[in-house]
């Protein structure tokens, strides 16, 4: 089993969430991504190669990346954890059929970057096994991030 954290568009693995995961889950893989969505996805594919049993934790644009990877490689994914995923990104299209990868989505009700009223319907069209939590927070999820049951979720 492999677990990866995928950071947001203007972040890095040294951002707040990346540092926290590095400290609390030292086996989690963290890499920096830049460039277009296509370039980031090519890098993610090259990092993961033919690995199976993947858990991808994606924040914002990283959540979009995790979603795209799951759509392209559902059999390789054990689970996805999406933090305010950028499913409202113009290049994203929902798949013809929802994928069955178990997926958790956490989004702030006050998120004005990835608004829940846009993101949630796209998530419901994308994932057949979706657990959604709309929390009293904004896009960064700084109020709730640290109190989420990470130990439990990363063992599932």
Coordinates of N, CA and C in Angstrom, one line a residue:
X1 N 0.8 -1.2 0.0 CA 0.0 0.0 0.0 C 0.9 1.2 0.0
X2 N 0.5 2.2 -0.8 CA 1.2 3.5 -0.9 C 0.2 4.6 -0.7
X3 N 0.7 5.6 0.1 CA -0.1 6.8 0.3 C 0.7 8.0 -0.1
X4 N 0.0 8.9 -0.9 CA 0.6 10.1 -1.4 C -0.3 11.3 -1.0
X5 N 0.4 12.4 -0.7 CA -0.3 13.7 -0.6 C 0.0 14.5 -1.8
X6 N -1.0 15.0 -2.4 CA -1.0 15.9 -3.6 C -1.4 17.3 -3.2
X7 N -0.5 18.2 -3.2 CA -0.7 19.6 -2.8 C -1.5 20.4 -3.8
X8 N -1.9 21.6 -3.4 CA -2.6 22.5 -4.3 C -1.8 23.2 -5.3
X9 N -2.5 24.0 -6.2 CA -1.9 24.6 -7.3 C -0.7 25.5 -6.9
X10 N -0.8 26.4 -6.0 CA 0.2 27.3 -5.6 C 0.9 26.9 -4.3
X11 N 0.9 25.6 -4.0 CA 1.5 25.2 -2.8 C 2.7 24.2 -3.1
X12 N 3.1 23.5 -2.1 CA 4.2 22.5 -2.3 C 4.0 21.5 -1.2
X13 N 4.9 20.5 -1.3 CA 4.9 19.5 -0.2 C 5.4 20.1 1.1
X14 N 5.9 21.3 1.1 CA 6.4 21.9 2.3 C 5.4 22.9 2.8
X15 N 4.2 22.9 2.3 CA 3.1 23.8 2.8 C 2.6 23.2 4.1
X16 N 1.7 23.9 4.7 CA 1.1 23.5 6.0 C 0.7 22.1 6.1
X17 N -0.1 21.7 5.1 CA -0.7 20.3 5.2 C 0.5 19.3 4.9
X18 N 1.3 19.6 3.9 CA 2.4 18.7 3.6 C 3.3 18.5 4.8
X19 N 3.7 19.6 5.5 CA 4.5 19.5 6.7 C 3.8 18.6 7.8
X20 N 2.5 18.9 8.0 CA 1.8 18.1 9.0 C 1.8 16.6 8.7
X21 N 1.5 16.3 7.4 CA 1.5 14.9 7.1 C 2.9 14.3 7.2
X22 N 3.9 15.0 6.8 CA 5.3 14.5 7.0 C 5.6 14.2 8.4
X23 N 5.2 15.1 9.3 CA 5.4 14.9 10.8 C 4.6 13.7 11.4
X24 N 3.3 13.7 11.0 CA 2.4 12.7 11.6 C 2.3 11.3 10.9
X25 N 2.7 11.3 9.6 CA 2.6 10.1 8.8 C 3.9 10.0 8.0
X26 N 5.0 9.7 8.6 CA 6.3 9.8 7.9 C 6.4 8.8 6.7
X27 N 5.5 7.8 6.6 CA 5.5 6.9 5.4 C 4.8 7.5 4.2
X28 N 4.1 8.6 4.4 CA 3.3 9.2 3.3 C 4.3 9.8 2.3
X29 N 4.1 9.6 1.1 CA 4.9 10.1 0.0 C 4.5 11.5 -0.4
X30 N 5.4 12.4 -0.4 CA 5.2 13.8 -0.8 C 6.1 14.3 -1.9
X31 N 5.6 14.8 -2.9 CA 6.4 15.3 -4.1 C 5.8 16.7 -4.5
X32 N 6.7 17.5 -5.0 CA 6.3 18.8 -5.5 C 5.8 18.6 -7.0
X33 N 4.8 19.3 -7.3 CA 4.2 19.3 -8.7 C 4.1 20.7 -9.2
X34 N 4.4 20.9 -10.5 CA 4.2 22.2 -11.1 C 3.8 22.0 -12.5
X35 N 3.5 23.1 -13.2 CA 3.1 23.1 -14.6 C 1.6 22.9 -14.8
X36 N 1.2 22.5 -16.0 CA -0.2 22.3 -16.3 C -0.7 21.0 -15.6
X37 N -2.0 20.9 -15.7 CA -2.6 19.6 -15.2 C -2.0 18.4 -15.9
X38 N -1.9 18.5 -17.2 CA -1.3 17.4 -18.0 C 0.1 17.1 -17.5
X39 N 0.9 18.1 -17.3 CA 2.3 17.9 -16.8 C 2.3 17.3 -15.4
X40 N 1.4 17.8 -14.6 CA 1.4 17.2 -13.2 C 0.9 15.8 -13.2
X41 N 0.0 15.5 -14.1 CA -0.5 14.1 -14.1 C 0.6 13.1 -14.7
X42 N 1.3 13.6 -15.7 CA 2.4 12.8 -16.2 C 3.4 12.5 -15.1
X43 N 3.7 13.5 -14.3 CA 4.7 13.3 -13.2 C 4.1 12.3 -12.2
X44 N 2.9 12.5 -11.8 CA 2.3 11.6 -10.9 C 2.3 10.1 -11.4
X45 N 1.9 10.0 -12.7 CA 2.0 8.6 -13.3 C 3.4 8.0 -13.2
X46 N 4.4 8.9 -13.5 CA 5.8 8.4 -13.5 C 6.2 8.0 -12.1
X47 N 5.8 8.8 -11.1 CA 6.1 8.5 -9.7 C 5.5 7.2 -9.2
X48 N 4.2 7.0 -9.6 CA 3.4 5.8 -9.1 C 3.7 4.6 -9.9
X49 N 4.2 4.8 -11.1 CA 4.5 3.7 -12.1 C 3.4 2.7 -12.1
X50 N 3.6 1.4 -11.7 CA 2.6 0.4 -11.7 C 2.2 0.0 -10.3
X51 N 2.3 0.9 -9.3 CA 1.9 0.6 -8.0 C 0.4 0.4 -7.9
X52 N 0.1 -0.5 -6.9 CA -1.3 -0.8 -6.7 C -1.7 -0.4 -5.2
X53 N -2.9 -0.4 -4.9 CA -3.3 -0.2 -3.5 C -3.0 1.3 -3.1
X54 N -3.2 2.2 -4.0 CA -2.8 3.6 -3.7 C -3.9 4.3 -2.9
X55 N -3.5 5.1 -2.0 CA -4.4 6.1 -1.3 C -3.8 7.4 -1.7
X56 N -4.7 8.3 -2.3 CA -4.3 9.6 -2.7 C -5.0 10.6 -1.9
X57 N -4.3 11.4 -1.2 CA -4.9 12.5 -0.4 C -4.6 13.8 -1.2
X58 N -5.6 14.5 -1.7 CA -5.4 15.6 -2.6 C -6.1 16.9 -2.0
X59 N -5.3 17.9 -2.0 CA -5.9 19.2 -1.5 C -6.0 20.2 -2.7
X60 N -7.3 20.7 -2.9 CA -7.6 21.6 -4.0 C -7.2 21.1 -5.3
X61 N -6.2 21.6 -6.0 CA -5.7 21.2 -7.3 C -5.2 19.7 -7.2
X62 N -4.6 19.4 -6.0 CA -4.2 18.0 -5.8 C -5.4 17.1 -5.7
X63 N -6.5 17.6 -5.2 CA -7.8 16.8 -5.2 C -8.3 16.5 -6.6
X64 N -8.1 17.5 -7.5 CA -8.4 17.3 -8.9 C -7.5 16.3 -9.5
X65 N -6.2 16.4 -9.2 CA -5.2 15.4 -9.7 C -5.6 14.0 -9.2
X66 N -5.9 13.8 -7.9 CA -6.3 12.5 -7.4 C -7.5 12.0 -8.1
X67 N -8.5 12.9 -8.3 CA -9.7 12.5 -9.1 C -9.4 12.0 -10.5
X68 N -8.6 12.8 -11.2 CA -8.2 12.4 -12.6 C -7.4 11.1 -12.6
X69 N -6.6 10.9 -11.6 CA -5.8 9.6 -11.5 C -6.8 8.5 -11.2
X70 N -7.7 8.7 -10.3 CA -8.7 7.6 -10.0 C -9.6 7.3 -11.2
X71 N -10.0 8.3 -12.0 CA -10.8 8.0 -13.2 C -10.0 7.2 -14.2
X72 N -8.7 7.5 -14.3 CA -7.8 6.8 -15.3 C -7.4 5.4 -14.8
X73 N -7.3 5.3 -13.5 CA -6.7 4.1 -12.9 C -7.5 3.6 -11.7
X74 N -8.8 3.3 -11.8 CA -9.6 2.9 -10.7 C -9.1 1.7 -10.0
X75 N -8.6 0.7 -10.7 CA -8.2 -0.6 -10.1 C -6.9 -0.4 -9.3
X76 N -6.2 0.6 -9.5 CA -4.9 0.8 -8.8 C -5.2 1.6 -7.5
X77 N -6.4 2.2 -7.3 CA -6.6 3.0 -6.1 C -7.4 2.3 -5.1
X78 N -6.8 2.4 -3.8 CA -7.5 1.8 -2.7 C -8.6 2.8 -2.2
X79 N -8.2 4.1 -2.1 CA -9.1 5.1 -1.7 C -8.6 6.5 -2.1
X80 N -9.5 7.5 -2.1 CA -9.2 8.9 -2.4 C -9.7 9.7 -1.2
X81 N -8.9 10.7 -0.8 CA -9.4 11.6 0.2 C -9.2 13.0 -0.4
X82 N -10.3 13.7 -0.6 CA -10.2 14.9 -1.4 C -10.6 16.1 -0.5
X83 N -9.7 17.0 -0.3 CA -9.8 18.2 0.5 C -10.1 19.4 -0.4
X84 N -11.4 19.9 -0.4 CA -11.7 21.0 -1.2 C -11.2 20.9 -2.6
X85 N -11.6 19.7 -3.3 CA -11.0 19.5 -4.6 C -11.5 20.4 -5.7
X86 N -10.6 20.8 -6.6 CA -10.9 21.7 -7.7 C -11.6 21.1 -8.8
X87 N -12.7 20.5 -8.5 CA -13.5 19.8 -9.6 C -14.2 20.9 -10.5
X88 N -14.1 22.1 -10.1 CA -14.7 23.2 -10.9 C -13.7 23.8 -11.9
X89 N -12.5 23.1 -12.0 CA -11.5 23.5 -13.0 C -12.0 23.3 -14.4
X90 N -11.8 24.2 -15.2 CA -12.4 24.2 -16.6 C -12.1 22.9 -17.4
X91 N -10.9 22.4 -17.2 CA -10.5 21.2 -18.0 C -11.1 19.9 -17.4
X92 N -11.8 19.9 -16.3 CA -12.3 18.7 -15.7 C -13.7 18.3 -16.3
X93 N -13.8 17.1 -16.7 CA -15.1 16.5 -17.1 C -15.4 15.3 -16.3
X94 N -16.6 15.1 -15.9 CA -17.0 13.9 -15.1 C -16.9 12.7 -16.1
X95 N -16.7 11.5 -15.6 CA -16.6 10.3 -16.4 C -18.0 9.9 -16.9
X96 N -18.0 9.1 -17.9 CA -19.3 8.6 -18.4 C -20.1 7.8 -17.4
X97 N -19.3 7.0 -16.6 CA -19.9 6.2 -15.5 C -19.1 6.5 -14.2
X98 N -19.8 6.6 -13.1 CA -19.1 6.9 -11.9 C -18.1 5.8 -11.5
X99 N -17.0 6.1 -11.0 CA -16.0 5.1 -10.6 C -16.3 4.6 -9.2
X100 N -15.9 3.4 -8.9 CA -16.2 2.8 -7.6 C -15.1 2.9 -6.5
X101 N -14.1 3.7 -6.7 CA -13.1 3.9 -5.7 C -13.7 4.6 -4.5
X102 N -13.5 4.0 -3.3 CA -14.1 4.7 -2.1 C -13.4 6.0 -1.9
X103 N -14.3 7.1 -1.8 CA -13.8 8.4 -1.8 C -14.4 9.2 -0.7
X104 N -13.6 10.0 0.0 CA -14.1 10.9 1.0 C -13.8 12.3 0.5
X105 N -14.8 13.2 0.6 CA -14.6 14.6 0.2 C -15.0 15.5 1.3
X106 N -14.1 16.4 1.7 CA -14.3 17.3 2.7 C -14.2 18.7 2.1
X107 N -15.2 19.5 2.3 CA -15.3 20.8 1.7 C -15.9 21.8 2.6
X108 N -15.4 23.0 2.6 CA -15.9 24.1 3.5 C -17.1 24.7 2.9
X109 N -18.1 24.9 3.7 CA -19.3 25.6 3.2 C -19.1 27.0 2.8
X110 N -18.0 27.6 3.2 CA -17.6 29.0 2.9 C -16.5 29.0 1.9
X111 N -16.3 28.0 1.1 CA -15.2 27.9 0.1 C -15.6 28.7 -1.1
X112 N -14.9 29.8 -1.4 CA -15.2 30.6 -2.5 C -14.2 30.3 -3.7
X113 N -13.3 29.4 -3.5 CA -12.3 29.0 -4.6 C -12.9 27.8 -5.3
X114 N -13.4 26.8 -4.5 CA -14.0 25.6 -5.1 C -15.4 25.5 -4.4
X115 N -16.4 26.3 -4.9 CA -17.7 26.4 -4.2 C -18.4 25.0 -4.1
X116 N -18.9 24.7 -3.0 CA -19.6 23.4 -2.8 C -20.7 23.2 -3.8
X117 N -21.4 24.3 -4.1 CA -22.6 24.1 -5.0 C -22.2 23.7 -6.4
X118 N -20.9 23.9 -6.8 CA -20.4 23.5 -8.1 C -19.7 22.1 -7.9
X119 N -18.9 22.0 -6.9 CA -18.0 20.8 -6.7 C -18.8 19.6 -6.3
X120 N -19.8 19.7 -5.4 CA -20.5 18.5 -5.0 C -21.3 17.8 -6.1
X121 N -22.0 18.5 -6.9 CA -22.7 17.8 -8.0 C -21.8 17.0 -8.9
X122 N -20.6 17.7 -9.2 CA -19.6 17.0 -10.0 C -19.0 15.7 -9.3
X123 N -18.8 15.8 -8.0 CA -18.3 14.7 -7.3 C -19.4 13.6 -7.3
X124 N -20.6 13.9 -7.1 CA -21.7 12.9 -7.1 C -21.8 12.2 -8.5
X125 N -21.4 12.9 -9.6 CA -21.4 12.3 -10.9 C -20.2 11.5 -11.1
X126 N -19.1 11.7 -10.4 CA -17.8 11.1 -10.6 C -17.6 9.8 -9.8
X127 N -18.1 9.8 -8.5 CA -17.9 8.7 -7.6 C -19.1 8.0 -7.2
X128 N -19.1 6.7 -7.3 CA -20.2 5.8 -6.8 C -20.2 5.6 -5.3
X129 N -19.0 5.6 -4.7 CA -18.8 5.3 -3.3 C -18.3 6.6 -2.6
X130 N -19.1 7.6 -2.5 CA -18.7 8.9 -2.0 C -19.2 9.2 -0.6
X131 N -18.3 9.6 0.3 CA -18.7 10.1 1.6 C -18.3 11.6 1.6
X132 N -19.3 12.4 1.8 CA -19.1 13.9 1.8 C -19.3 14.5 3.1
X133 N -18.4 15.4 3.5 CA -18.5 16.2 4.7 C -18.4 17.7 4.3
X134 N -19.5 18.4 4.5 CA -19.5 19.9 4.3 C -19.3 20.5 5.7
X135 N -18.2 21.2 5.9 CA -17.8 21.7 7.2 C -17.8 23.2 7.3
X136 N -17.9 23.7 8.5 CA -17.9 25.1 8.7 C -16.5 25.7 8.6
X137 N -16.1 25.9 7.3 CA -14.7 26.3 7.1 C -14.6 26.9 5.7
X138 N -13.5 27.4 5.3 CA -13.3 28.0 4.0 C -12.4 27.0 3.1
X139 N -11.8 27.5 2.1 CA -11.1 26.6 1.1 C -9.9 26.0 1.8
X140 N -9.2 26.7 2.6 CA -8.0 26.1 3.2 C -8.2 25.0 4.3
X141 N -9.4 25.0 4.8 CA -9.8 24.0 5.8 C -8.9 24.0 7.0
X142 N -8.4 25.1 7.4 CA -7.5 25.2 8.5 C -8.2 25.0 9.9
X143 N -9.5 25.3 9.9 CA -10.2 25.1 11.2 C -10.4 23.6 11.5
X144 N -10.6 22.8 10.5 CA -11.0 21.4 10.7 C -9.9 20.4 10.3
X145 N -8.9 20.8 9.5 CA -7.9 19.8 9.0 C -7.3 19.0 10.1
X146 N -6.8 19.6 11.1 CA -6.1 18.9 12.2 C -6.9 18.0 13.0
X147 N -8.2 18.2 13.0 CA -9.1 17.4 13.9 C -9.8 16.3 13.1
X148 N -9.5 16.2 11.8 CA -10.1 15.1 11.0 C -9.5 13.8 11.5
X149 N -10.2 12.7 11.4 CA -9.7 11.3 11.8 C -8.7 10.7 10.9
X150 N -7.6 11.3 10.7 CA -6.6 10.9 9.7 C -6.1 9.4 10.0
X151 N -5.9 9.1 11.2 CA -5.4 7.8 11.6 C -6.4 6.7 11.1
X152 N -7.6 6.9 11.3 CA -8.7 6.0 10.9 C -8.8 6.0 9.3
X153 N -8.8 7.1 8.7 CA -9.0 7.2 7.3 C -7.8 6.6 6.5
X154 N -6.6 6.8 7.0 CA -5.5 6.3 6.3 C -5.2 4.8 6.5
X155 N -5.9 4.2 7.4 CA -5.8 2.8 7.6 C -6.9 2.0 6.8
X156 N -8.0 2.7 6.4 CA -9.1 2.1 5.7 C -8.6 1.4 4.4

